[in-house]
Each structure stands twice: as structure tokens, then as C-alpha cells.
Coordinates of C-alpha atoms and ligand atoms in Angstrom, one line a residue:
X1 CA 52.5 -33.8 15.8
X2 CA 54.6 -33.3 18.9
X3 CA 55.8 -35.3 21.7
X4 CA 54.1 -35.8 24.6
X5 CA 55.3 -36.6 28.0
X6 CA 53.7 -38.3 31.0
X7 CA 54.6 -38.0 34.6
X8 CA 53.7 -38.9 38.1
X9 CA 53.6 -35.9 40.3
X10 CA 53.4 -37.7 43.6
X11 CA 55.1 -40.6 44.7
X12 CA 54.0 -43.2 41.8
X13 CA 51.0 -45.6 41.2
X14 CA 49.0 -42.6 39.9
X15 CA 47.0 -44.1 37.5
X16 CA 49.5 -43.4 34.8
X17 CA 48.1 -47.1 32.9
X18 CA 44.7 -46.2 32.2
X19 CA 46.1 -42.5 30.6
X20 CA 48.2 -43.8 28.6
X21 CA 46.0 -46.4 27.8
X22 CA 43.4 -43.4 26.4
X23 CA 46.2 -41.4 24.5
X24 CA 47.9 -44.6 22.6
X25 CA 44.6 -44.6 20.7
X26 CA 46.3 -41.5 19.3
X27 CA 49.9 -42.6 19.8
X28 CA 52.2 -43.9 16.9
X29 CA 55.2 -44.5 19.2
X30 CA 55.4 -44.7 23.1
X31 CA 59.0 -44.5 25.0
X32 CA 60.0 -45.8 28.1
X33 CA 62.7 -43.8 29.1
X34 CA 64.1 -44.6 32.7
X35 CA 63.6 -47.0 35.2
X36 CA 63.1 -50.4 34.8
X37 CA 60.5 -53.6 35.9
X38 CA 60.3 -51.6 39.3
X39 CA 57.4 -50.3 37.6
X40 CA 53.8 -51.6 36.7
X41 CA 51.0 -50.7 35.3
X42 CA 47.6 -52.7 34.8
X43 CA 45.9 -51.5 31.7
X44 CA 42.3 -53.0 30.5
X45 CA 42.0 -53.5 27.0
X46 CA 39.1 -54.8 25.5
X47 CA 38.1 -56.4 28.8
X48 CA 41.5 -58.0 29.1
X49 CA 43.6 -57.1 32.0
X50 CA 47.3 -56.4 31.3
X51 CA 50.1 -55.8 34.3
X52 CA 52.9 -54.6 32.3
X53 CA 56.2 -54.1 33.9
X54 CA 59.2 -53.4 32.1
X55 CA 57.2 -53.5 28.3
X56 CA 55.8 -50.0 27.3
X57 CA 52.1 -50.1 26.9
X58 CA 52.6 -49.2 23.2
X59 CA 52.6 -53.1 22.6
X60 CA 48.8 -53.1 23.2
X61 CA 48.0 -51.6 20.6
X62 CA 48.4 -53.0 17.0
X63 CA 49.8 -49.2 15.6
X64 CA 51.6 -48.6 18.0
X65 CA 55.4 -49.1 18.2
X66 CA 56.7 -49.8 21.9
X67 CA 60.2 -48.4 22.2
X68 CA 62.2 -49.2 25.3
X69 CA 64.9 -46.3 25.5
X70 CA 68.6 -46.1 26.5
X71 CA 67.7 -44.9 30.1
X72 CA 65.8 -47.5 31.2
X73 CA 67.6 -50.8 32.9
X74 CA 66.6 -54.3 31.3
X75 CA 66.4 -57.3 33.4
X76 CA 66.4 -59.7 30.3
X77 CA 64.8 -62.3 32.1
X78 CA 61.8 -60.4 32.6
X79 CA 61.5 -58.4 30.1
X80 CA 61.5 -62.2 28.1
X81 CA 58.9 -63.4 30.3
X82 CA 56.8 -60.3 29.9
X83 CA 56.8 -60.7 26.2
X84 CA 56.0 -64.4 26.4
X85 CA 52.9 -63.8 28.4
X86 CA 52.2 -61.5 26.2
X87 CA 52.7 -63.0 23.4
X88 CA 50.4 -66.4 24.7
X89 CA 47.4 -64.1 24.6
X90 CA 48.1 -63.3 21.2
X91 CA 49.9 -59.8 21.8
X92 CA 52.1 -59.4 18.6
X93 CA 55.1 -58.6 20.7
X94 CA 57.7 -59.0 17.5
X95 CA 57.5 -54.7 17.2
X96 CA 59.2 -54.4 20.6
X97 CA 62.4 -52.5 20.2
X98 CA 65.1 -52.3 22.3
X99 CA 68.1 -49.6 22.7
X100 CA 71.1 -51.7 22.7
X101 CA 72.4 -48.5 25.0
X102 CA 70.0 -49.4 27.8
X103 CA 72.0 -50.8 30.9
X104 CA 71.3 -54.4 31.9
X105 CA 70.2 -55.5 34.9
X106 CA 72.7 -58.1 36.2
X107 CA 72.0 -61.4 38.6
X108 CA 74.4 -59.8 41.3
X109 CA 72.2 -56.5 40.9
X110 CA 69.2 -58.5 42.5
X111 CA 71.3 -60.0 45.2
X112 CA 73.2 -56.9 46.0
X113 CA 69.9 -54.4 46.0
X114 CA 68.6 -57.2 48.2
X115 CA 71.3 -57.2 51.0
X116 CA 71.9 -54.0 51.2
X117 CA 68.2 -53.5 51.8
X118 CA 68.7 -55.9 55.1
X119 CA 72.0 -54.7 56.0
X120 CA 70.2 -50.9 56.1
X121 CA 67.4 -52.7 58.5
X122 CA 65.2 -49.9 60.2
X123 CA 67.1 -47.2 57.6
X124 CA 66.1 -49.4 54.7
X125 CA 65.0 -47.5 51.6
X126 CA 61.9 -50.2 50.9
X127 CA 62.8 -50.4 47.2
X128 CA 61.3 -53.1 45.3
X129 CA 64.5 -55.1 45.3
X130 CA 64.5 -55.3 41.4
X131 CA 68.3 -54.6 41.1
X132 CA 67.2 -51.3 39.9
X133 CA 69.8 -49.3 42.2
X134 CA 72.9 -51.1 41.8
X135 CA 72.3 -51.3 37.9
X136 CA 72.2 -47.3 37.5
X137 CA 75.3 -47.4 40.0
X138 CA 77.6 -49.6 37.9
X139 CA 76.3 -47.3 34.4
X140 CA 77.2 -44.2 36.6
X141 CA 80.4 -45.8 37.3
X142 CA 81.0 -47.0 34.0
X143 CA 81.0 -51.1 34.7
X144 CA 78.0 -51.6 33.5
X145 CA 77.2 -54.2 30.7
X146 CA 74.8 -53.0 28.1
X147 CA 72.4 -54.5 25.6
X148 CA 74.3 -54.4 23.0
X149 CA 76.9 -56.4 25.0
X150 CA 74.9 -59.5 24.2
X151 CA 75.5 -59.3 20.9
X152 CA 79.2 -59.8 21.1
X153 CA 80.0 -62.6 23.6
X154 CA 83.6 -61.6 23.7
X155 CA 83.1 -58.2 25.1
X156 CA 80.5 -58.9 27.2
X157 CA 83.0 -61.9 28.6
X158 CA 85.4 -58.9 29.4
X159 CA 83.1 -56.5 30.6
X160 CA 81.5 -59.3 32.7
X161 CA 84.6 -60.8 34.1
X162 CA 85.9 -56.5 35.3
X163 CA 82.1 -56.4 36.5
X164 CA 82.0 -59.4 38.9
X165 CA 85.6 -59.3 40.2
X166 CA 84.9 -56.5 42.4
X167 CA 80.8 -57.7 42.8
X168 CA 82.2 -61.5 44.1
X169 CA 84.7 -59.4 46.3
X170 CA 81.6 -57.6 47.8
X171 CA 79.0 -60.5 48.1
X172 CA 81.6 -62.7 49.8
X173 CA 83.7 -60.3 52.1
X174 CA 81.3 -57.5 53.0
X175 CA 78.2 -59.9 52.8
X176 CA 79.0 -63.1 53.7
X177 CA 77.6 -64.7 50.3
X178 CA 78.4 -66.7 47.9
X179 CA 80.4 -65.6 44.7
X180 CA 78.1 -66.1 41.4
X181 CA 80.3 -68.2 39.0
X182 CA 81.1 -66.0 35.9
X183 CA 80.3 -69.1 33.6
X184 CA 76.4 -69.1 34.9
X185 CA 76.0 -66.1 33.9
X186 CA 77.1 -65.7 31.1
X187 CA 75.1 -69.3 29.6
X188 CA 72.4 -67.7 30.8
X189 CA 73.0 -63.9 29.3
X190 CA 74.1 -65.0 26.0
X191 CA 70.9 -67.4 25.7
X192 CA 69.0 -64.6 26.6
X193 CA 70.8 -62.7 23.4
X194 CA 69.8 -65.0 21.0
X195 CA 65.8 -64.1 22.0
X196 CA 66.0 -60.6 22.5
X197 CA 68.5 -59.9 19.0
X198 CA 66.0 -59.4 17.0
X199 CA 64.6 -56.2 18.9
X200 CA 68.0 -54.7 19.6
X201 CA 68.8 -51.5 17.9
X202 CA 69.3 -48.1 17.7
X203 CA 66.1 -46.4 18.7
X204 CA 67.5 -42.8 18.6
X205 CA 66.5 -42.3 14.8
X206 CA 63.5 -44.4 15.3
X207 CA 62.3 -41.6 17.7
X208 CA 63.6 -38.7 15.6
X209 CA 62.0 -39.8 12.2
X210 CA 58.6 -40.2 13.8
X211 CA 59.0 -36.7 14.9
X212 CA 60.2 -36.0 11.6
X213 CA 57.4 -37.0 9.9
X214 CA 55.0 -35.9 12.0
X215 CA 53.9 -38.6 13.9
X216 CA 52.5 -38.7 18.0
X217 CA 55.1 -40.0 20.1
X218 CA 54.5 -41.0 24.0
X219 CA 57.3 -40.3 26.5
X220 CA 56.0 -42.9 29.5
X221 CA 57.3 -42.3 32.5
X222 CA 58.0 -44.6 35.4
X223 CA 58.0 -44.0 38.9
X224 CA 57.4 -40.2 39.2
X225 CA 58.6 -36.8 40.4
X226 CA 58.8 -37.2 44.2
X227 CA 61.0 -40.3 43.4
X228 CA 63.3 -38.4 41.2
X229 CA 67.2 -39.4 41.9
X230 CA 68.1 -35.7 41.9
X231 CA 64.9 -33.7 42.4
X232 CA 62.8 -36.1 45.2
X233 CA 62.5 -36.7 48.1
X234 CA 66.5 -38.3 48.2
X235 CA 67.2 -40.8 50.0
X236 CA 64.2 -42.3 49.7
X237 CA 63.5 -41.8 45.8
X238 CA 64.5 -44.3 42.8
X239 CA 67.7 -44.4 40.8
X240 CA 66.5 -42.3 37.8
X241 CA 64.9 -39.4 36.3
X242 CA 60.9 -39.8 36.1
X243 CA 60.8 -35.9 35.5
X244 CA 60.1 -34.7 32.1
X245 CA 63.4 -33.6 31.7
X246 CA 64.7 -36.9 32.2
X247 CA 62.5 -37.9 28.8
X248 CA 65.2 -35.9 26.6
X249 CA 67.8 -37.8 28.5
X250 CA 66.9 -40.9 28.5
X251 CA 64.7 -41.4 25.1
X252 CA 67.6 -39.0 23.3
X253 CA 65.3 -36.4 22.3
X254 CA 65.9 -32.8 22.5
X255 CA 64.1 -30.4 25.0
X256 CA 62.0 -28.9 21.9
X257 CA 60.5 -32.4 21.0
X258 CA 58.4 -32.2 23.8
X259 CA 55.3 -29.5 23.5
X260 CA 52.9 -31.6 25.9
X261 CA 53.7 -32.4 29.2
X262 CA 50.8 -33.9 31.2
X263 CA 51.2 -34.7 35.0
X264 CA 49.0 -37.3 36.2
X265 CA 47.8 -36.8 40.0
X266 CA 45.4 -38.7 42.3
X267 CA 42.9 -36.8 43.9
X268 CA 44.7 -37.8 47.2
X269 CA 48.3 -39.1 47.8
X270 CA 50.0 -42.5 48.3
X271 CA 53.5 -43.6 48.7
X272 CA 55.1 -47.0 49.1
X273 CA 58.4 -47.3 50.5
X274 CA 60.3 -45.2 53.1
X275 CA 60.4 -41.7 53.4
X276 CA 58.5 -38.6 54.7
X277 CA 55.1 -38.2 53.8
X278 CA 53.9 -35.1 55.6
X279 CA 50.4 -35.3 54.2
X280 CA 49.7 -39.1 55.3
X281 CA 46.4 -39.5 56.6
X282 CA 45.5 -40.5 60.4
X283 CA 45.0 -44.5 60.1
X284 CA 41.6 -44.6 60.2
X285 CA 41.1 -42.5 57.2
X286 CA 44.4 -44.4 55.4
X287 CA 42.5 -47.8 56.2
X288 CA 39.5 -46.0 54.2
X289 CA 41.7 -45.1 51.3
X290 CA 43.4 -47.9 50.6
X291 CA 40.4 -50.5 50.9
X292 CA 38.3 -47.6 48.9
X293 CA 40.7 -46.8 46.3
X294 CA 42.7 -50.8 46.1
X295 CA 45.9 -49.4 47.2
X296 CA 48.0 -52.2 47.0
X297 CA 51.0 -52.3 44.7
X298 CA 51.2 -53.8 40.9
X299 CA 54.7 -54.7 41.1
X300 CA 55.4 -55.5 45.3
X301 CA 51.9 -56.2 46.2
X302 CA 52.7 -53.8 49.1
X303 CA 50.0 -51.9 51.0
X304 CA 50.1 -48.3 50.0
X305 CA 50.5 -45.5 52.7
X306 CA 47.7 -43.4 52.1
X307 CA 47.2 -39.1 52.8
X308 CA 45.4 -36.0 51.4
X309 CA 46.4 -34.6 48.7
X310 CA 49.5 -32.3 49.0
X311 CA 49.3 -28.8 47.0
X312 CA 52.7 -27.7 47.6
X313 CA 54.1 -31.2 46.0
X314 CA 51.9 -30.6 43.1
X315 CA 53.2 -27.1 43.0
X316 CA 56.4 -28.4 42.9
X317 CA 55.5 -31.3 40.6
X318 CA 54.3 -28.7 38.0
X319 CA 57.3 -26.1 38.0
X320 CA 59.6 -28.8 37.6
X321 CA 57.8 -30.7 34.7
X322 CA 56.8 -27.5 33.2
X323 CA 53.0 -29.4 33.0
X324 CA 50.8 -28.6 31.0
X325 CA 48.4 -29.9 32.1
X326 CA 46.7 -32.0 35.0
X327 CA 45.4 -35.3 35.0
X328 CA 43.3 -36.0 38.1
X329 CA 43.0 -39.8 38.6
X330 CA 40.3 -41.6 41.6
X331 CA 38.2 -38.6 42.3
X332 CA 35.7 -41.4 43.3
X333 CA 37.8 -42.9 45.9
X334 CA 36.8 -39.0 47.9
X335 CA 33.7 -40.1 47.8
X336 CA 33.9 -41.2 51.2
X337 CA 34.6 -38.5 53.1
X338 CA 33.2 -34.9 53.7
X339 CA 35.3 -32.8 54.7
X340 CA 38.2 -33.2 52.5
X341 CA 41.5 -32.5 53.6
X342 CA 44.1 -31.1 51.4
X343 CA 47.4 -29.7 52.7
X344 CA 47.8 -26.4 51.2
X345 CA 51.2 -25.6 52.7
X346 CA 53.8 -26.9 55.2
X347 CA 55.0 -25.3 58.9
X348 CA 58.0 -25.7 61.0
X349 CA 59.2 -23.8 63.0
X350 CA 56.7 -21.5 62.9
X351 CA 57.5 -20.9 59.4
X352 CA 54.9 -21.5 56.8
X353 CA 56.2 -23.3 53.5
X354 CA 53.9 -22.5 50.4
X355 CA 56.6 -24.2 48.3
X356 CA 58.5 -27.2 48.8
X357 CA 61.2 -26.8 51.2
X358 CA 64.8 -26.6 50.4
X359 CA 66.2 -29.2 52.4
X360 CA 65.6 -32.6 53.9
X361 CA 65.4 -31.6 58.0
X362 CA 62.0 -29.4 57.3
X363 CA 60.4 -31.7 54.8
X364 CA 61.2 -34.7 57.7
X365 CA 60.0 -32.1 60.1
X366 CA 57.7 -30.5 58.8
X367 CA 53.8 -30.3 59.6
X368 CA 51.0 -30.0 56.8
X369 CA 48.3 -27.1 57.0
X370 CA 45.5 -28.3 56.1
X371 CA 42.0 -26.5 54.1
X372 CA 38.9 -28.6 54.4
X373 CA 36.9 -28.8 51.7
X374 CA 33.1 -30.0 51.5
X375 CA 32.3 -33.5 50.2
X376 CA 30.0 -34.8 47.8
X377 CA 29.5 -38.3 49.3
X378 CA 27.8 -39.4 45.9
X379 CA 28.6 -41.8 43.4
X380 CA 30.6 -39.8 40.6
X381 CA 31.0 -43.2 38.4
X382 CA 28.5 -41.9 35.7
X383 CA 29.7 -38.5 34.9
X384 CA 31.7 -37.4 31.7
X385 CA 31.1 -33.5 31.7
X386 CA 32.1 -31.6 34.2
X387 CA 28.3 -30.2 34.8
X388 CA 27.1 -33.9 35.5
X389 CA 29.7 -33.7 38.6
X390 CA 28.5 -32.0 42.0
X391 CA 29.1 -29.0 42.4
X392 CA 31.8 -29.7 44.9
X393 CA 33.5 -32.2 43.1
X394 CA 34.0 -29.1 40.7
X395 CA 34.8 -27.3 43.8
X396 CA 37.5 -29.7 45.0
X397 CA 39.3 -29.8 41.1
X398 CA 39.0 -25.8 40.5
X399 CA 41.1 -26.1 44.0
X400 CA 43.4 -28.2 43.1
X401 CA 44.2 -27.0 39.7
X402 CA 44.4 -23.5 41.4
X403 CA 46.7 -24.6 44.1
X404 CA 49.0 -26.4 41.8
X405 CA 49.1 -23.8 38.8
X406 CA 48.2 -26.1 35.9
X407 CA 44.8 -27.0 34.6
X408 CA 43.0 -30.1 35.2
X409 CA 42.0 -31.2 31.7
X410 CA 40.7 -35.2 33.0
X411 CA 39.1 -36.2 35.7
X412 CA 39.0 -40.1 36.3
X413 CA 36.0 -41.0 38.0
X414 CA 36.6 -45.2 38.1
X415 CA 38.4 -47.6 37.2
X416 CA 36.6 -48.2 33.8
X417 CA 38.7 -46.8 30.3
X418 CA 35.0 -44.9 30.0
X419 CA 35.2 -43.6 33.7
X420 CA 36.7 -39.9 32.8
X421 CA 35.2 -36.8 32.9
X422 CA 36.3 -34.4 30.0
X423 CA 37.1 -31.3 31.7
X424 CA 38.2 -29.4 28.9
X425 CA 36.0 -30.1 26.3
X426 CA 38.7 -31.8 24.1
X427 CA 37.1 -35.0 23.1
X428 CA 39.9 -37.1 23.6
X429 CA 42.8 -37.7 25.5
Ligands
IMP501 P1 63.7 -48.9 43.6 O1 63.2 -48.1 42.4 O2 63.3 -50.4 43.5 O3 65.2 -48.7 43.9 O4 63.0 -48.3 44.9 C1 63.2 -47.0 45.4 C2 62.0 -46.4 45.9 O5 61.1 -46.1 44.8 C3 61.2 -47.3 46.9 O6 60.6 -46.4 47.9 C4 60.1 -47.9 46.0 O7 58.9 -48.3 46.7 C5 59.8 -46.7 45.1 N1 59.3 -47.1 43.8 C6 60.0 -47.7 42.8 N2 59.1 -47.9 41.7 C7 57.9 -47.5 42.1 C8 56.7 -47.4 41.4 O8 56.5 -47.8 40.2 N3 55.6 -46.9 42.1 C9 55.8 -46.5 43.4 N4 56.9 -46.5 44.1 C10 58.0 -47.0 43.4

């Protein structure tokens, strides 16, 4: 059975949960591979509602193994309150397994991602303040400490003690803070060792075997394309690589591993955070969108900025995951409007961009073109074929999947694990 990846192709908080939530009925091992509790996902199971963080949704779902993966950061704190909640409504979280080459999100990563933020004021990034930046900066420039470090309190002393020299220098001259005593930290790290130890390891040959032998493996991806360190919209993207390409990287899997890549989309687009949005709906119809389709943030509680959906980012989306496929997610939310915008293409200049533009002036600049499309203002919540849709909710997919270049297999049509529409004919996620 091969791997499977799943992406965002927008900006995040596409409804990622409630897919993987379908395919782990079929999934024997799902990876997290970059990012860290920056992300979230709320997943129903069994009428229980789940806002998982850091913890792949794997843990769910009793055959299932959850793998966290040497890309992603680990705040240790979290990730040990996360499996204590979990593990109060009788979550059997002792499968967890954790690469002890994942990078560790450090107290002075929280503090530092949190005044830089305010020192940037009006050119502030809007990340969720997690640490996540400032962790992937230290592993780029090799002072990070990693899991594994917990399990020898002499190194991670060492690495510690190179580590905040230089972190204290910053905090106290640059920032005008306090320097975090070394000897706090580490009585609180090396506690935090002695509860995570069990799940460390090496999950490299955990992944392969299952492979191996067969078995369905889930690359879960965080965050998503638009947010990509190399490939989004930069600055205003994350400090990893949600693309599927960053799944071989960051779960240690080669590119061959992977035969199913599916993006997952909403039927419009959202973003949280700074940045360009060229797509981003007048306020009136934003206001719509986000009370219609609950756009408020898992992890920041932040309103979501809201806009049509934009064809030459899911273009984009699908060359660089090599999708094969197309998850559509809130098809229901358009349900309120007739027309429907969707931005078919960008202009500046008087230049008309089908694909996405090769530098950050024209996507700031840039203006969308838009192609209405008719409505349906009707409830869609009961259908599951794609004849009990109306016909231009069939319309507005057969557009999108032909604007983007991949086929839209699913259609989510609410909230509800039942609320899907098989497009395909496949019978199951
Ligand atoms: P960071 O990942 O906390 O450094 O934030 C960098 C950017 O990514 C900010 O614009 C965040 O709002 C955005 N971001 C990070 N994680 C998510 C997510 O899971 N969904 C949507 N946006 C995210």
C-alpha cells in the first residue's frame, strides 16, 4: 500500500482534520512531518470533539500508530499536556512515538518569537507566537537542542549552556528582558524527559518497515503550500515545508514512497496572519464567510480573512505538490451567495498572470480577475453523489478542478464526518 500525503493548498485551516479523520479508518501509520503546535485541527470522533495541536490524529484511532517526525519542532510542554488531555478521556496515548531528531522548542523560542513580533509592529508577520520561528532558526544554524538531548542531561547541559549564552545576550541587550536562568530550564526539560522517554526513538525504520510490509501510511501536513518557507508567499509564510516534498524531508522517506498526494482546498480562501491576499473578499461578503463558514482559528482563536477562491494559487498549489487529487472542503458555506466569484488569474500592469507570479512586487500588487459563476443558494448538507448536488454546485467543482488541473475526488458539504459527497465513485476516502 503506498504512502499518502496531505496538503493545504491555500493558506491553512482547510479542513485538513475531518480528511484525515476519513482516511485513518484506512491508515496504519500517520506522520507529522514539519511544523509544530502552530497547528490545529478539531476532529469529531464518535461525537467527541478533539483540537489536536502538536499530536498527529493517528492517536484517535486504536490501529493507528501516530508518529511525530524529525521535521517537526516539539514544545515538550505541550505536546505533554496534549497527551494528558487526551489521555483523561481515555485516549490510549502510550503508542505516540517520537523522533528523538525532531528539534525542541525552547522557553527563550516563545519569548523571542514574541518580541520580535512587537519589535516588527505594523511589519509584524502575525505568527502564532509558538516559538515555531526561532526553533527552525537555531536547527538551521545548528544550536539547536534536540529530543534526544533529553535523554542525556550532560549534553543537553552543554548544548543548553552554547544555546542561551548568545539567547540571554539577545533578550537582555537588544530586548531589554530578562535573562532566563540556565538552571530553570533545564529542571524543567529534564523532568519533561523522564515523561516523554518512553516515546522517543528512531522513527525512520518505523516508517520504512510499514512501507515495507505493505501497510497505509499518512504523511499529515501542517500549515500548507502558500505558507511554505521556500515556495510561499515569503515573508509572510511559516518556518517549514508543508509541501509534499517536504514529507520526504521531514518524515525520511524517499520521493518514491509517496504515490498519493491529495490537496485539500476550500471552496473559497482564507488566510490568517499578514501577507497579500489578492483574492480577499470586499468586507461585506468576508463578514458573510466567516460567520457562515466559523472562520475563526483552532490554535489563535483569530478571525480569519476571508476571499473567493483563487485558481491560479490552486494551479500553483497542484504543480508544486504534484496532487493528485483535490479535496474540496465547505462547499456549503457558498451557499450564500449567487454569483460566485472565483479569481481566475491576476493583472498588473496590464499584464495578465494565469500563473503565479515570479516575484513578491506583482503578487503585493497585483489585482484578481474575477469569473462569476451562478449560485445554488440551497442547502447542499444532504447530498453524497454528485447527482444529488445542483447542477451548479457541479458547475462550480467541474470549474475548479478545471482551473486548477487536478480532479476533485471529495466534496465536503458540512461539518459532519457523513457530510461528503463522493465525487469519484471510490467509496471511501
Ligand atoms: P508561525 O508558523 O507561528 O511562525 O506563523 C507564521 C505564519 O503562518 C502566520 O501568518 C501564521 O498565522 C501562519 N500559520 C501558522 N500556522 C498556521 C495554521 O495552522 N493555519 C493557518 N495559518 C498558520
Amino acid at each position: 500500500m503506498p504512502g499518502v500525503a496531505l496538503v493545504g493548498t491555500q493558506w491553512g485551516d482547510e479542513g485538513k482534520g475531518k480528511v484525515t479523520d476519513l482516511l485513518a479508518e484506512h491508515t496504519d501509520v500517520v506522520v507529522r512531518y514539519q511544523g509544530g503546535n502552530n497547528a490545529g485541527h478539531t476532529i469529531v470522533v464518535e461525537g467527541e470533539r478533539y483540537a489536536l495541536h502538536l499530536v498527529p490524529t493517528g492517536i484517535l484511532y486504536p490501529h493507528c500508530v501516530p508518529v511525530i517526525g524529525p521535521g517537526v519542532v516539539v514544545d515538550p510542554q505541550v505536546l505533554i499536556e496534549e497527551l494528558d488531555a487526551l489521555g483523561e478521556r481515555g485516549v490510549d496515548t502510550s503508542k505516540l512515538l517520537l523522533s528523538g531528531n525532531a528539534h525542541l522548542i525552547m522557553p527563550y523560542h516563545l519569548e523571542l518569537d514574541r518580541v520580535t513580533e512587537r519589535r516588527l509592529g505594523k511589519n509584524r508577520l502575525g505568527t502564532t507566537k509558538r516559538g515555531i520561528g526561532p526553533a527552525y532558526a537555531d536547527k538551521a544554524t545548528r544550536v539547536g537542542l534536540r529530543v534526544q538531548d533529553l535523554l542525556d542531561p550532560k549534553i543537553f547541559s552543554a548544548k543548553l549552556e552554547v544555546a542561551l549564552k548568545e539567547k540571554n545576550l539577545i533578550l537582555t541587550r537588544v530586548y531589554g528582558r530578562l535573562p532566563i536562568p540556565q538552571k530553570e530550564i533545564e529542571e524543567q526539560y529534564l523532568a519533561f524527559a523522564q515523561r516523554l522517554a518512553p516515546h522517543i526513538t528512531d522513527t525512520d525504520p518505523v516508517i520504512q518497515d510499514a512501507l515495507d510490509a505493505g501497510k497505509s501510511v499518512m504523511f499529515e501536513g501542517a500549515q500548507a503550500t502558500l505558507l511554505d518557507l521556500d515556495h510561499g508567499t515569503y515573508p509572510f509564510v511559516t518556518s517549514s515545508n508543508p509541501i509534499s516534498g517536504g514529507a520526504c524531508a521531514g518524515a525520511g522517506v524517499g520521493p518514491r514512497d509517496i504515490t498519493r498526494i491529495i490537496g485539500i482546498s476550500k471552496a473559497y480562501c482564507t488566510r490568517v496572519g499578514s501577507g497579500p491576499f489578492p483574492s480577499e473578499a470586499d468586507p461585506a461578503d468576508a463578514e458573510i464567510l466567516v460567520e457562515a463558514g466559523a472562520e475563526y482559528g483552532t490554535t489563535t482563536g483569530r478571525k480569519r480573512r476571508c476571499g473567493w477562491f483563487d485558481a491560479v494559487a490552486g494551479r500553483y498549489a497542484a504543480r508544486l505538490n504534484t496532487l493528485t487529487e483535490l479535496v474540496v472542503t465547505k462547499l456549503d458555506v457558498l451557499s450564500q451567495f449567487d454569483p460566485i466569484k472565483v479569481c481566475v488569474a491576476y493583472e498588473y500592469e496590464g499584464e495578465r498572470f494565469e500563473h503565479f507570479p515570479p516575484n513578491q512586487t506583482i503578487f503585493n500588487k497585483c489585482k484578481p480577475i474575477y469569473e462569476e459563476l451562478p449560485g445554488w443558494s440551497q442547502d447542499l448538507s444532504e447530498a453524497r453523489k454528485p447527482d444529488e448536488l445542483p447542477a451548479e454546485a457541479r458547475s462550480y467543482l467541474d470549474a475548479i478542478q478545471g482551473l486548477v488541473g487536478a480532479p476533485v475526488s471529495w466534496a465536503s458539504v458540512g461539518p459532519g464526518r457523513d457530510e461528503i459527497v463522493d465525487m469519484a465513485g471510490s467509496g471511501s476516502l
